[in-house]
Every structure is written in C-alpha cells, then in structure tokens.
Coordinates of C-alpha atoms and ligand atoms in Angstrom, one line a residue:
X860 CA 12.0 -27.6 10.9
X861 CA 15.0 -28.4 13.1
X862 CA 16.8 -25.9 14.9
X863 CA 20.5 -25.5 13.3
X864 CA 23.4 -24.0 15.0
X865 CA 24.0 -20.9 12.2
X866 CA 24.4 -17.4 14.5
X867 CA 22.4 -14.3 13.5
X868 CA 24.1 -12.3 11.1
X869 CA 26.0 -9.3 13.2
X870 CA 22.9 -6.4 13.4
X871 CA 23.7 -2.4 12.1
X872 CA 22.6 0.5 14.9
X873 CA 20.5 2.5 12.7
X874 CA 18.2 5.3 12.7
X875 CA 14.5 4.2 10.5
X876 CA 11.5 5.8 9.7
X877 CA 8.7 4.8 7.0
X878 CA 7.9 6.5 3.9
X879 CA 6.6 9.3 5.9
X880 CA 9.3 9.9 7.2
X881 CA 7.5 10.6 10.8
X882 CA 8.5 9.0 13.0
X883 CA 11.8 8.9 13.3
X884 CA 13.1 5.6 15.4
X885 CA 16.6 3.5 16.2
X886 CA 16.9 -0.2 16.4
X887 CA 19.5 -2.8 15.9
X888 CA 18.7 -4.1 12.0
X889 CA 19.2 -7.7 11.0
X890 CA 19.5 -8.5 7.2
X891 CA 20.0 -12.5 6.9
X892 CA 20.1 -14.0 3.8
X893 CA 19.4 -17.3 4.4
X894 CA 16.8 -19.2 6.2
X895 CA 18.8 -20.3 9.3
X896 CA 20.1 -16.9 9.6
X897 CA 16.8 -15.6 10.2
X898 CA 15.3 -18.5 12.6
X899 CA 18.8 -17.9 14.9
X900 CA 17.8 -13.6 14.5
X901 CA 13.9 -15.1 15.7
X902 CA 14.9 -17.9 18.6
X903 CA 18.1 -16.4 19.9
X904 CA 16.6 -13.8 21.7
X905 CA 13.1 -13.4 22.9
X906 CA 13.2 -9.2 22.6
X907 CA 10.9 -7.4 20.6
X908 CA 11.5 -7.9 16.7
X909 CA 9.6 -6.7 13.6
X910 CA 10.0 -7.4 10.0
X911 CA 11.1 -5.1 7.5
X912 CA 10.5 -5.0 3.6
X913 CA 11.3 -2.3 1.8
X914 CA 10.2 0.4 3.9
X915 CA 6.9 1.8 2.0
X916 CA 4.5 1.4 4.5
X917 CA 4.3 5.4 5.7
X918 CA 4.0 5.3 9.6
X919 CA 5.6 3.0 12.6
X920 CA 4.4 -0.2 11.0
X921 CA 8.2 -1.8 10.5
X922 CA 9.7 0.1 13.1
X923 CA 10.4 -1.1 16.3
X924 CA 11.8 2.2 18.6
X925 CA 14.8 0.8 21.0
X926 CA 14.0 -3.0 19.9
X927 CA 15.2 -5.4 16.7
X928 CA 14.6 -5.0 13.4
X929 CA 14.7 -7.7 10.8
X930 CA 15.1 -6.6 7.0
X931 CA 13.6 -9.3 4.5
X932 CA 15.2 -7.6 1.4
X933 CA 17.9 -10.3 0.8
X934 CA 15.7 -13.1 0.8
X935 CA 14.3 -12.3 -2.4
X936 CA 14.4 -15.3 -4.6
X937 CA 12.4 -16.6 -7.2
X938 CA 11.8 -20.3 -7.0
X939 CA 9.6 -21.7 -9.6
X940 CA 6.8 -20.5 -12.3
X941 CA 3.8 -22.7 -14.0
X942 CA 3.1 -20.4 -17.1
X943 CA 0.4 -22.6 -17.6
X944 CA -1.7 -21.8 -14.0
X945 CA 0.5 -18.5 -13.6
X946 CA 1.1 -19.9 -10.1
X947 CA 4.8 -18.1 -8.8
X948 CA 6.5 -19.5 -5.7
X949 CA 9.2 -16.8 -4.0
X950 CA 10.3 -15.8 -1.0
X951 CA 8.9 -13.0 0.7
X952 CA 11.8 -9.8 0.2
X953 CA 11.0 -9.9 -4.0
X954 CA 9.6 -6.8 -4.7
X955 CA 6.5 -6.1 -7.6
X956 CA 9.1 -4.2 -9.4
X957 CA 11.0 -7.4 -9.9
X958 CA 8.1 -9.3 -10.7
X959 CA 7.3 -6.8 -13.5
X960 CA 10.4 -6.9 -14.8
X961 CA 10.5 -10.3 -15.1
X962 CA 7.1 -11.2 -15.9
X963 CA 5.8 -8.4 -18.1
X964 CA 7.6 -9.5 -21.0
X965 CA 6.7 -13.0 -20.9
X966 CA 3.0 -11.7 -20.8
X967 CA 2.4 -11.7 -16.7
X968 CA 1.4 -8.6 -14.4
X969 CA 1.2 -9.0 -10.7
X970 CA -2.4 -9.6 -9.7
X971 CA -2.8 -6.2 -7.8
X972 CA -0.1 -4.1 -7.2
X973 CA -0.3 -0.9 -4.9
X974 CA 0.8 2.6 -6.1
X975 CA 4.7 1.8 -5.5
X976 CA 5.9 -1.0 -7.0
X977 CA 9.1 -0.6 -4.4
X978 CA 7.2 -3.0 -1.8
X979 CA 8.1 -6.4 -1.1
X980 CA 5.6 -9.2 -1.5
X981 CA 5.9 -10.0 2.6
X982 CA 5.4 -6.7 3.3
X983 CA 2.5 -6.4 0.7
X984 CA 0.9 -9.6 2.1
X985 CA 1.6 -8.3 6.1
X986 CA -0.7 -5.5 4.6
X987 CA -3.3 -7.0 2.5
X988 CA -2.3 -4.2 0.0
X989 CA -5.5 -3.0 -2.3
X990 CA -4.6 -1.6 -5.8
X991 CA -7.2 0.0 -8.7
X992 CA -8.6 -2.9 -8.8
X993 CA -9.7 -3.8 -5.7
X994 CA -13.6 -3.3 -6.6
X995 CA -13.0 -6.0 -8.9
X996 CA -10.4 -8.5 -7.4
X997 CA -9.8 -7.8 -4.1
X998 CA -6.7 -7.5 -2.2
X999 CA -3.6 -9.2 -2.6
X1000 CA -4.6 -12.5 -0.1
X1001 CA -7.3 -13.1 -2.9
X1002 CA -4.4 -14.1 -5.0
X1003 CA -2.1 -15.8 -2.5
X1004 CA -2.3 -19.5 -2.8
X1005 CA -0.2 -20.2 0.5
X1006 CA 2.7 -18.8 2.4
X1007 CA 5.0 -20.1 4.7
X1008 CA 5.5 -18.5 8.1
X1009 CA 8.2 -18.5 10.6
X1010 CA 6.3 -18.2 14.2
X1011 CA 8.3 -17.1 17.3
X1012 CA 9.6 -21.0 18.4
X1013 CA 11.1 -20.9 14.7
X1014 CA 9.0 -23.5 13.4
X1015 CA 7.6 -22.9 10.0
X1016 CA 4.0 -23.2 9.4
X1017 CA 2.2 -23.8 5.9
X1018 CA -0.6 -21.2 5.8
X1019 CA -3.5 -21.2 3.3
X1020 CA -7.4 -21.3 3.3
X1021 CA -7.1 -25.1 4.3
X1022 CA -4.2 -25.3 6.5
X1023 CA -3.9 -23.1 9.4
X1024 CA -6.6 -20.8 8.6
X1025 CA -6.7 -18.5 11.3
X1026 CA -3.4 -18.1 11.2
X1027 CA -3.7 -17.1 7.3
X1028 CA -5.9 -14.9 7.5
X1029 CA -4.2 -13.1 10.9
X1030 CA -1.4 -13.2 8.4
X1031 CA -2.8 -11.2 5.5
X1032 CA -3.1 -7.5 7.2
X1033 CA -1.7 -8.5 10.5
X1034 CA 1.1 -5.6 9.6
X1035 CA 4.2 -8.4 10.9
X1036 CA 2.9 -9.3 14.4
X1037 CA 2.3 -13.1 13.9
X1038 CA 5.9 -13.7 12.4
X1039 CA 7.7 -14.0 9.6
X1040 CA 6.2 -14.6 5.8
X1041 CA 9.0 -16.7 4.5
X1042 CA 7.6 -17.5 1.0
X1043 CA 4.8 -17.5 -1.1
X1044 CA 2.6 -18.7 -3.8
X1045 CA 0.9 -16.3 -6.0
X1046 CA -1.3 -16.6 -9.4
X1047 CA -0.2 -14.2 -11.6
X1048 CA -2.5 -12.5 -14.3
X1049 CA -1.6 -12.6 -17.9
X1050 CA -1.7 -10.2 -19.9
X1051 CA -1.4 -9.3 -24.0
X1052 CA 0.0 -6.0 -23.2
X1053 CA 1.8 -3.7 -21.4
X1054 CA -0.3 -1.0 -22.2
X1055 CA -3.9 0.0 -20.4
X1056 CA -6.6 0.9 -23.1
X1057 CA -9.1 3.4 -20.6
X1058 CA -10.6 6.9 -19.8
X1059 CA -9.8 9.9 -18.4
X1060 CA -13.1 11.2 -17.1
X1061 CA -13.4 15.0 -15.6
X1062 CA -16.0 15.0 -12.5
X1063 CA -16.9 18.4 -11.6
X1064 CA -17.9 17.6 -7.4
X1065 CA -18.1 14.4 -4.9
X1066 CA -21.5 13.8 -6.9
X1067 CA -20.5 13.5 -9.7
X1068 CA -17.3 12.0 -9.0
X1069 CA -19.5 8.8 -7.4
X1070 CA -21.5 8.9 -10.1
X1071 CA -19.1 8.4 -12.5
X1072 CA -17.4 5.3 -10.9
X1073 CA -20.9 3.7 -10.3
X1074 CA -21.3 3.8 -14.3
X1075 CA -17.8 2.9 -15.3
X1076 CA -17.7 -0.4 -12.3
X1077 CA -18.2 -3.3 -14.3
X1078 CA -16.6 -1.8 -17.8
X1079 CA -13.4 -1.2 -15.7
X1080 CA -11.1 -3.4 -14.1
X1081 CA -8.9 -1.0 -12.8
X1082 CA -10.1 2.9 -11.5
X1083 CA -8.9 5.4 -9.5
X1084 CA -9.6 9.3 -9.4
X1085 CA -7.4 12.4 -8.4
X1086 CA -9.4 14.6 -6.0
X1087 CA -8.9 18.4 -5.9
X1088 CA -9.1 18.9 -1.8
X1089 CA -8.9 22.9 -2.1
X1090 CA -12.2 23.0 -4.1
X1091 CA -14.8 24.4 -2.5
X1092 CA -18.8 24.7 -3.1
X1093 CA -20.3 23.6 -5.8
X1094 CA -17.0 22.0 -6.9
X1095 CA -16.3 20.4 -3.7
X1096 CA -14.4 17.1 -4.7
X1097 CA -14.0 17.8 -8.2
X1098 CA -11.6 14.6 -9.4
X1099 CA -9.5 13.3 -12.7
X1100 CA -11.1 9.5 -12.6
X1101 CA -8.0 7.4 -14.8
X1102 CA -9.8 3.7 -15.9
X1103 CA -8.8 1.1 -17.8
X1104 CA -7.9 -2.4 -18.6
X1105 CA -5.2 -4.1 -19.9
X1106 CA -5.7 -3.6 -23.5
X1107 CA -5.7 -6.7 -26.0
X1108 CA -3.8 -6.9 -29.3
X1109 CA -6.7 -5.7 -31.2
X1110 CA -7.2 -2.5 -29.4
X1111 CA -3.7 -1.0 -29.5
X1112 CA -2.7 1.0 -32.4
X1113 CA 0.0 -0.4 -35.1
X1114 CA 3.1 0.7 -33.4
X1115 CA 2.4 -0.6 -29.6
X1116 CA 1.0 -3.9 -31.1
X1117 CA 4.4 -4.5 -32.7
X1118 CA 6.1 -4.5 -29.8
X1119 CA 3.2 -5.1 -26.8
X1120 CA 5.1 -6.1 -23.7
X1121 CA 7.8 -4.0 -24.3
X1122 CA 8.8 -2.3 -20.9
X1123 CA 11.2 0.1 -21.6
X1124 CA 11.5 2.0 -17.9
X1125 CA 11.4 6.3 -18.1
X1126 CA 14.3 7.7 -16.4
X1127 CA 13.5 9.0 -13.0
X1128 CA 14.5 12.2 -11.4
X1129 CA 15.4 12.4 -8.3
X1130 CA 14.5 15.3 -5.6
X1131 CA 18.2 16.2 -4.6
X1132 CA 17.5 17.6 -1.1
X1133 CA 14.4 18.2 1.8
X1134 CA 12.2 21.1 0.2
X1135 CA 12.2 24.1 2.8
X1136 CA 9.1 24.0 5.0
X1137 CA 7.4 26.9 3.6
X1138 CA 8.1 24.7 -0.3
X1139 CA 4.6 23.1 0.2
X1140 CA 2.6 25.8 1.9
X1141 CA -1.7 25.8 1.0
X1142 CA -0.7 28.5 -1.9
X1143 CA 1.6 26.0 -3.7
X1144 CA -0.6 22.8 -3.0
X1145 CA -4.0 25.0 -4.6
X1146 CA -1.6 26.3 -7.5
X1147 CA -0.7 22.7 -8.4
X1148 CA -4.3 21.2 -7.7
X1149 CA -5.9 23.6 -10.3
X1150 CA -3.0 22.9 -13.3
X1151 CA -3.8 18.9 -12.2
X1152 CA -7.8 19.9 -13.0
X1153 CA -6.7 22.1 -15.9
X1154 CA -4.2 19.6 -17.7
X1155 CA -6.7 16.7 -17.8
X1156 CA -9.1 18.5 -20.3
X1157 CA -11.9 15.6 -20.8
X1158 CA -10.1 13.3 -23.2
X1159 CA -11.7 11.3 -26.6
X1160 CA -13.1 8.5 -25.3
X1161 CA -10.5 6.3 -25.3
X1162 CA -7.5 6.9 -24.3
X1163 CA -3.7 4.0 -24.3
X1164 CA -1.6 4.3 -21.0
X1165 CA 1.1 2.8 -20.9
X1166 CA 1.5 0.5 -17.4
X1167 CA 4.3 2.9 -16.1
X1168 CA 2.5 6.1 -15.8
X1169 CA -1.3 4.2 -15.5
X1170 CA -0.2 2.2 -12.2
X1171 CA 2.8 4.3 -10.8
X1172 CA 3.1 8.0 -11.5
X1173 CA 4.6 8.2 -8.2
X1174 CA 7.4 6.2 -8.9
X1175 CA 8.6 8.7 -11.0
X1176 CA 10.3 10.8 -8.8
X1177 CA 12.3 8.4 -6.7
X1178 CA 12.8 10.1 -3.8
X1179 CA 9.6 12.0 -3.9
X1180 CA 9.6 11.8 -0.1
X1181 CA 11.3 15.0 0.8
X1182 CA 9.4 17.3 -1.0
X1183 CA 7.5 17.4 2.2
X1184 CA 10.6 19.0 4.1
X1185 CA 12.6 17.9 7.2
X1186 CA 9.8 17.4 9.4
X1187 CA 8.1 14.6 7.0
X1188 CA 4.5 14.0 6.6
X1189 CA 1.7 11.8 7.4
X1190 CA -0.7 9.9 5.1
X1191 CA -4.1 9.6 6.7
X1192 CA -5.9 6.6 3.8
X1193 CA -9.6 6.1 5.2
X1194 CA -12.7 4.1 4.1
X1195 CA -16.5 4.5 5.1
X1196 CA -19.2 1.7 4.0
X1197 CA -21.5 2.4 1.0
X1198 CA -24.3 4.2 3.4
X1199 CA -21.8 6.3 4.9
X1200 CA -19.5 7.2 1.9
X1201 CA -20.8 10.0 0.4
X1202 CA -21.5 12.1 3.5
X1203 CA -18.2 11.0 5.1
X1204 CA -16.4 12.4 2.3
X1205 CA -18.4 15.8 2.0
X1206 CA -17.7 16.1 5.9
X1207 CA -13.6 15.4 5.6
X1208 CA -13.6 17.6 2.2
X1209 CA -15.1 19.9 4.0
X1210 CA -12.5 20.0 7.1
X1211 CA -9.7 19.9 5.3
X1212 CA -10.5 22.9 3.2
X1213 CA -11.8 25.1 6.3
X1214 CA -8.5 24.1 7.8
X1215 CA -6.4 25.8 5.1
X1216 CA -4.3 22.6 5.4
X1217 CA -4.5 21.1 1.6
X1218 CA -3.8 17.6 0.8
X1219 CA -0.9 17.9 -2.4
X1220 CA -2.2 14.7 -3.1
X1221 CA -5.4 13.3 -2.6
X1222 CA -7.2 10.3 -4.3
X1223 CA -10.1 8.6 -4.2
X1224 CA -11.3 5.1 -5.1
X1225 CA -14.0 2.3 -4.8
X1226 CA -13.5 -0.1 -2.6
X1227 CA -14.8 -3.9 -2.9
X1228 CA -15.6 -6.9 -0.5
X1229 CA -12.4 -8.1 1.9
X1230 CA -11.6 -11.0 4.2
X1231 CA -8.4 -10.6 6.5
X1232 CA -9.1 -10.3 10.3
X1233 CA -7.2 -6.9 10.3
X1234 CA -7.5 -6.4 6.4
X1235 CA -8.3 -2.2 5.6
X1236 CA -10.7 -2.2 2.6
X1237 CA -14.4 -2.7 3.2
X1238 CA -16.9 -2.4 0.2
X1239 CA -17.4 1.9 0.2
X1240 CA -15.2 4.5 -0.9
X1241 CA -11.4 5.6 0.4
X1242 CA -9.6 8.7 0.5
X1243 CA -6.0 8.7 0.8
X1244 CA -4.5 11.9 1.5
X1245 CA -0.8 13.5 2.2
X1246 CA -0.4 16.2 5.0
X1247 CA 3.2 17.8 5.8
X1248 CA 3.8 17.7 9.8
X1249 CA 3.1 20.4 11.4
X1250 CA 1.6 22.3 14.3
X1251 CA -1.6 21.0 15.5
X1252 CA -1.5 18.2 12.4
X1253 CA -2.0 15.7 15.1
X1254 CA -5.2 17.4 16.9
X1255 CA -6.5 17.8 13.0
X1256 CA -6.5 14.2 12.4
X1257 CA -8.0 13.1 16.0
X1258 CA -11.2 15.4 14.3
X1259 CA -11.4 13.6 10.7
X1260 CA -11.3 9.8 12.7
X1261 CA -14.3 11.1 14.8
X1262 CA -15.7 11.9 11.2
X1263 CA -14.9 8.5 10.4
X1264 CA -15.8 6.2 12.7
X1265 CA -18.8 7.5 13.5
X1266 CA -20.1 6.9 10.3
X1267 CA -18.8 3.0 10.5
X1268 CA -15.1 3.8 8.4
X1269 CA -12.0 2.8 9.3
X1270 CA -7.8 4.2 9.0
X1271 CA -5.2 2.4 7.2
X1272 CA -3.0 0.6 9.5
X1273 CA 0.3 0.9 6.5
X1274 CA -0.1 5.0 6.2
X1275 CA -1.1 5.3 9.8
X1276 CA 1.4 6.8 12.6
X1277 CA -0.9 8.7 15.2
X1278 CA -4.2 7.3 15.6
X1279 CA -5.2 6.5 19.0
X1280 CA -5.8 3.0 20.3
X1281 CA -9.3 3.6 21.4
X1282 CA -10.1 5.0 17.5
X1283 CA -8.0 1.4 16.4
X1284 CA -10.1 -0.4 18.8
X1285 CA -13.5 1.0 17.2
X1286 CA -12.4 0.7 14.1
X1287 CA -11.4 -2.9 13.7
X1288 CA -14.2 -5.0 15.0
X1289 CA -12.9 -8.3 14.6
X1290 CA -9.7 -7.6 16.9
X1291 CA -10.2 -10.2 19.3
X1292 CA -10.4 -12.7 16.9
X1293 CA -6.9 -11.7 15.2
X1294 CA -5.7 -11.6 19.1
X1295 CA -6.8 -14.9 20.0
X1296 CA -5.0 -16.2 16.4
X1297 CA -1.6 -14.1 17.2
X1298 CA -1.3 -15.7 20.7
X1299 CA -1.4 -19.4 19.6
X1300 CA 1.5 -18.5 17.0
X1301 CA 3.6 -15.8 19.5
X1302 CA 2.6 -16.4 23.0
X1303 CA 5.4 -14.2 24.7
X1304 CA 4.4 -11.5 21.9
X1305 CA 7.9 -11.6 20.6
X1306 CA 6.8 -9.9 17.3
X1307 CA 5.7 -6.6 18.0
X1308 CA 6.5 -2.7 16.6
X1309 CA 6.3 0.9 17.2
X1310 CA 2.8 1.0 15.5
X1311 CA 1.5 -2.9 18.0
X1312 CA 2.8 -0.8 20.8
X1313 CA 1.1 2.2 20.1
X1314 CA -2.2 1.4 19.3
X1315 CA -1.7 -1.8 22.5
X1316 CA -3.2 -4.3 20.0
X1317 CA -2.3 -7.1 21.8
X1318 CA -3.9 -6.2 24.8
Ligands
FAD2239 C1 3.9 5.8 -3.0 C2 3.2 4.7 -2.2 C3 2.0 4.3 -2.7 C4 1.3 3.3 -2.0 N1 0.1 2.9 -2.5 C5 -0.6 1.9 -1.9 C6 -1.8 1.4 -2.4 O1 -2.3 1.8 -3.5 N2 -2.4 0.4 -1.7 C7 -1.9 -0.1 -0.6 O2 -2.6 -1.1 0.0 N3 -0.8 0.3 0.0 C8 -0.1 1.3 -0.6 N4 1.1 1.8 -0.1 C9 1.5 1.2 1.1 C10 2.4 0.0 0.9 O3 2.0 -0.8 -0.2 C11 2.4 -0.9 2.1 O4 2.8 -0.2 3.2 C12 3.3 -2.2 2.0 O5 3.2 -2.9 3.2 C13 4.8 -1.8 1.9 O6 5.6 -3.0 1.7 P1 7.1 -3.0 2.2 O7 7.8 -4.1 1.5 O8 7.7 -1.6 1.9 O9 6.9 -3.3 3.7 P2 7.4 -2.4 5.0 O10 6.9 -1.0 4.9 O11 8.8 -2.7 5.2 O12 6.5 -3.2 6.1 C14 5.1 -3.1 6.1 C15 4.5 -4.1 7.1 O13 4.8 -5.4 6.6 C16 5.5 -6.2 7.6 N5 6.4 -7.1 6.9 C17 7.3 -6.7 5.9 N6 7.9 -7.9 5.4 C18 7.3 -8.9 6.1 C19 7.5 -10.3 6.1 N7 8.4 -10.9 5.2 N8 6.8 -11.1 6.9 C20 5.9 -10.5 7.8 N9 5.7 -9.2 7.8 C21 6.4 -8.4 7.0 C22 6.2 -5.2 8.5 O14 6.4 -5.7 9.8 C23 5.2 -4.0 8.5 O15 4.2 -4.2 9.4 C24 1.8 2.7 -0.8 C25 3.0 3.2 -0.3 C26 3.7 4.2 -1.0 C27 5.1 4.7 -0.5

C-alpha cells in the first residue's frame, strides 16, 4: 500500500476501562473511519497504540494507560456475501450483533459467537473467542478464511493458513499486539431456524456435572452449564447444563415453523445506576444461586430455545456491568487439560466457597482442540467466574492460578487484569514463538497495552 498524505483524525482525552470495569485508565482515542485515516493514526507517530472494538474484553486488554488508543467501531462495513459457500468479507469493527441481524433472516448464524454478541469481529479474532460450541468447532480462527492486517510501517499484509502464517496465527489470540485486523473473511453457518431444539439437564455435583457433558458430546453441537459456586459437599458443583442445536424445520412445533428465522429482539432493561457495594454481598449471590438451581426443575426431554435467550442471556440487561458496584469486578475464565480437569475444578470450587467470596455467575464448559500461538482454549474443561473487587481479591486469585497451573491450566488473556507475568509466562508455552512472529511485523513494539505491559510479553 502507498503511504497517502490524509492526517489522523483529531484524538478525544478519555477515561477507559473494559467490561470489568477494573482498571480504570486515560489515553488519547482515535476513531478513523477510513483506511488512510487509520495508517496516518499507525505511522505518524511511533508511541504506544492499541486497538479497540467494542470494549468487551473484561481487563486491560484494549487499554493502553497514558498511551494511544485506536477505536475500530466505525470501520464496520460489510463488503460482499457468497450465499452459496456462506463466505462474508467485512471489515474488522462489525459486530456479531450486526451479523445476526442481517444474516439470521436470510438463514445464516455466525460460526461461533461468544456470550455477548456486542464484540466486534477484530476484537473477536484478536482473541480467538470460543463459544458453546467450541468442543465441536473450535474457535473463531477455525472459521476465518483470511484477514488483512495493518503492521506498524503501515503496510497491509494478507494473512491466512497459506500466506503469512506465523503471522496468522500470532494474529488469532495475539489480544492487538501485531497490528491492526483490517478485514476479514469468514464462512458463515446456515441455519433453518432461529430457534435451538436441546436440553436442560440438572447435575447434582462436579461428577455428575462431567458426566453429563461426556454423554451429551457428540449429540450436541452447542453446551454449556451454570455452576452453583456456593454448594458445598456432596453437592459441590452442582450445574444447569443448557444443550442444543439449531433445530430443523421438522423439529419445531407449527407456530415457530411458520415463521423460523424470525428474530424479533426482547426489550432490554437497563440497570439505571452502580448497585451499592454491600448489593452483591455472599448472602445475595447464595440466595440467587439456589432460585437459578430451583427454577430449572429437570425439563421433558426436549426442550425449543429461542437463539436470544439460548446464546445471550446476558445481553439482556444491557448494562449489566454495574450491578457489581463502583469498584467493578474481575472475571477470572480458566482451563485445565482433560487429566487435570476434574481435580482442578474440585480444588477452585473448593476455594472459593471456603473463602465466602461467591461467584454470582459461574459457568462451566468443555473445551475442544485449538491452534493460535496465544489462543486460550486447550481440550479440558473451563470455568469462568465473576468476582466484585474487593479487599484481598487480588491475593485470592494469585492462590486459584497456583491451583491452575500446577495442574497444566491456563487464564484467559480477554477476562484477565491481574495475573502476574511469571503465572502468563508458565502458562503459555509457545510464547517465544508468538514473540519471534510479533517482532518481524512490529520491530519497535509500537502496538502494545496496559495488559502487554503488564504481563512484559514482549520481553
Ligand atoms: C458478557 C460477556 C460474555 C463473554 N463471553 C465470552 C465467551 O463466551 N467466549 C469468549 O471467548 N469471550 C467472551 N467474552 C470476551 C469477549 O468476547 C472478548 O473479550 C472480545 O475480544 C471482545 O471483543 P471487542 O470487540 O469488545 O474487543 P475489545 O474488548 O475492544 O478488544 C479486545 C482485544 O482485541 C483487540 N482488538 C480489537 N479490535 C481489533 C482489531 N481490529 N485489530 C486487532 N486487534 C483488535 C484489542 O487490542 C484487545 O486486545 C465475553 C465478554 C462479555 C462482556
């Protein structure tokens, strides 16, 4: 690509944080909406800059403390669609609820999607994001065809399997530090319906919970279980596992099937201001666990969700953010290998409970096989869980990575805004390899963040 002679757009002061909303950070924000814009934001200054989507990732991932920021969300084009491969070219700041909207009708759904669909695909790419179905298809790069990257001299590179490999599959999971994903090609999956034909299955403790997503693996495509974190003893673990799969024409009853992409959006409340501190306190969190457990009596055996509630019960409640108070809160997502899954997660249930700290919401889910340098999932189980800052949080989580990596698991680099770099370090074997790829593409390490500097991964 040439260079051109457009400026960078004029940047806003602003205060950031992620989802979390911990920690808090200020940095001069770009928002270009063209190409040009964004290769003079890149080359006209060789300080720190990040990329920023929309914001989901939890932690210090798209924040860049006291350095640039560059927001992706105007480039968000669709450019071209092959209904008959399902192959979608766009640039990076679209967002999977866009996609739905657009696709779902004409009988499309986004190959995996996470538990928001308020990402953009560069920042979902940037994080390999997993969904439900994950033991099944992988993460997102399983499903990326190519994408185009702006590196720090402003040239654009083709990336795919073929072309620039390492630099692909630095890409996918490299959280923003090898550039900019300008655009993409992604193969969507079609679909007959909007609706998920599936299970609700009660499991009454981390036994049975495995159990029952080692039977249901190869019915269902997509699975996922609720965990009840303030169980304790025999019911330790005790979960709500949702399954399904995208139900054909024949399997929906009379009044869906006349109408079977039909994605009428629910309204969503919105929580109007930060809950107090003392809102979610381990009283509250227990109370709401056991009416979670209590609600999902075991249902007949099957059950029709529609894609809303089955993929994004979260997105609900827009801003449900603040229920977590002032302070904000911390996701702490990790994964152990098969051998180490079912112990790891007995040990970490069993933390968290003698701590009196209470995850409000906790899930758990089977991973499958991955292939990004710093990608998250590894075949094994993960447990994703929510904890509100607060006095000696920090110290708590130090104890569940020990719990974790010494049992071969790893942290999620997108909810992650604490871990230490010698837990990253351990955690992330192939490293070096993802360094070695980085430096040929950023030399100077112009693209770097809060969470790069934190954990020194370029060092
Ligand atoms: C309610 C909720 C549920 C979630 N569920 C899941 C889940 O099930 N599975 C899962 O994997 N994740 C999940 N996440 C995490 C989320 O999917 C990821 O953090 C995702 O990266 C967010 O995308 P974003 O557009 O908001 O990116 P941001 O948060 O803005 O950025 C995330 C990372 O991507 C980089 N980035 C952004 N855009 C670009 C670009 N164009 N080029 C290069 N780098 C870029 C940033 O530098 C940063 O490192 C969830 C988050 C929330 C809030």
């Amino acid at each position: 690509m040439t260079t051109t002679s457009t400026s960078a757009p004029h940047p806003r002061h602003a205060l950031l944080s992620g989802w979390g909303r911990y920690p808090l950070s200020e940095s001069d924000v770009y928002r270009p909406d063209r190409i040009a814009e964004l290769q003079a934001v890149v080359t006209g200054n060789s300080s720190s800059l990040i990329a920023r989507g929309a914001g989901r990732a939890y932690g210090d991932a798209a924040l860049n403390d006291q350095n640039r920021v560059v927001d992706l969300t105007r480039l968000n084009r669709m450019l071209s669609f092959d209904a008959s491969s399902g192959l979608l070219r766009c640039e990076a700041g679209v967002t999977i609820a866009e996609l739905i909207d657009v696709f779902l009708p004409r009988g499309f759904f986004p190959p995996v999607t996470p538990g928001t669909r308020f990402v953009t695909l560069g920042g979902s790419v940037a994080a390999d994001v997993h969904g439900k179905n994950h033991h099944r298809d992988s993460s997102l790069a399983s499903h990326v065809t190519w994408f185009d990257l702006m590196i720090a001299s402003g040239e654009v590179l083709r990336c795919s399997r073929e072309e620039n490999s390492d630099l692909f599959w630095a890409t996918v999971g490299g959280m923003g530090l090898t550039g900019v994903i300008l655009e993409l090609e992604l193969r969507m999956r079609r679909v007959e319906s909007a609706y998920l034909d599936g299970e609700l299955i009660r499991a009454g403790n981390v036994d049975a919970a495995i159990e029952a997503f080692e039977r249901t693996d190869s019915q269902y495509g997509y699975s996922v279980a609720w965990i009840d974190c303030n169980s304790g003893k025999s019911a330790l673990g005790r979960s709500v596992l949702n399954l399904g799969n995208f139900a054909t024409l024949d399997r929906l009853p009379r009044n869906l099937a006349q109408n079977p992409l039909s994605t009428t959006p629910k309204l969503s409340p919105l929580v109007p201001f930060d809950f107090p501190g003392f809102a979610l306190n381990s009283l509250s969190v227990r109370a709401f666990n056991a009416v979670i457990w209590a609600l999902n009596r075991e249902k007949a055996a099957h059950t029709i969700f529609d894609w809303e509630s089955f993929f994004y019960p979260l997105d609900s409640i827009r801003n449900w953010n603040r229920i977590y108070g002032r302070r904000g809160f911390v996701q702490y997502q990790c994964v152990w290998p098969p051998a180490g899954s079912r112990a790891g997660l007995i040990e970490v249930l069993e933390a968290i409970a003698r701590s009196g700290r209470g995850s409000f919401l906790a899930v758990l889910k089977k991973f499958g096989a991955q292939e990004g340098l710093l990608s998250f999932p590894m075949p094994g189980y993960t447990l994703a869980l929510d904890f509100p800052v607060a006095d000696g949080l920090l110290e708590f989580l130090d104890t569940l990575d020990a719990m974790v990596l010494k049992r071969g698991g790893r942290v999620y680099l997108a909810k992650d805004a604490r871990m230490s770099s010698e837990t990253f370090r351990a955690m992330y074997p192939n490293l070096s390899k993802w360094q070695a790829a980085k430096s040929v593409a950023d030399p100077g390490n112009r693209f770097s963040s809060s969470l790069s500097r934190r954990l020194r991964m370029t060092e």
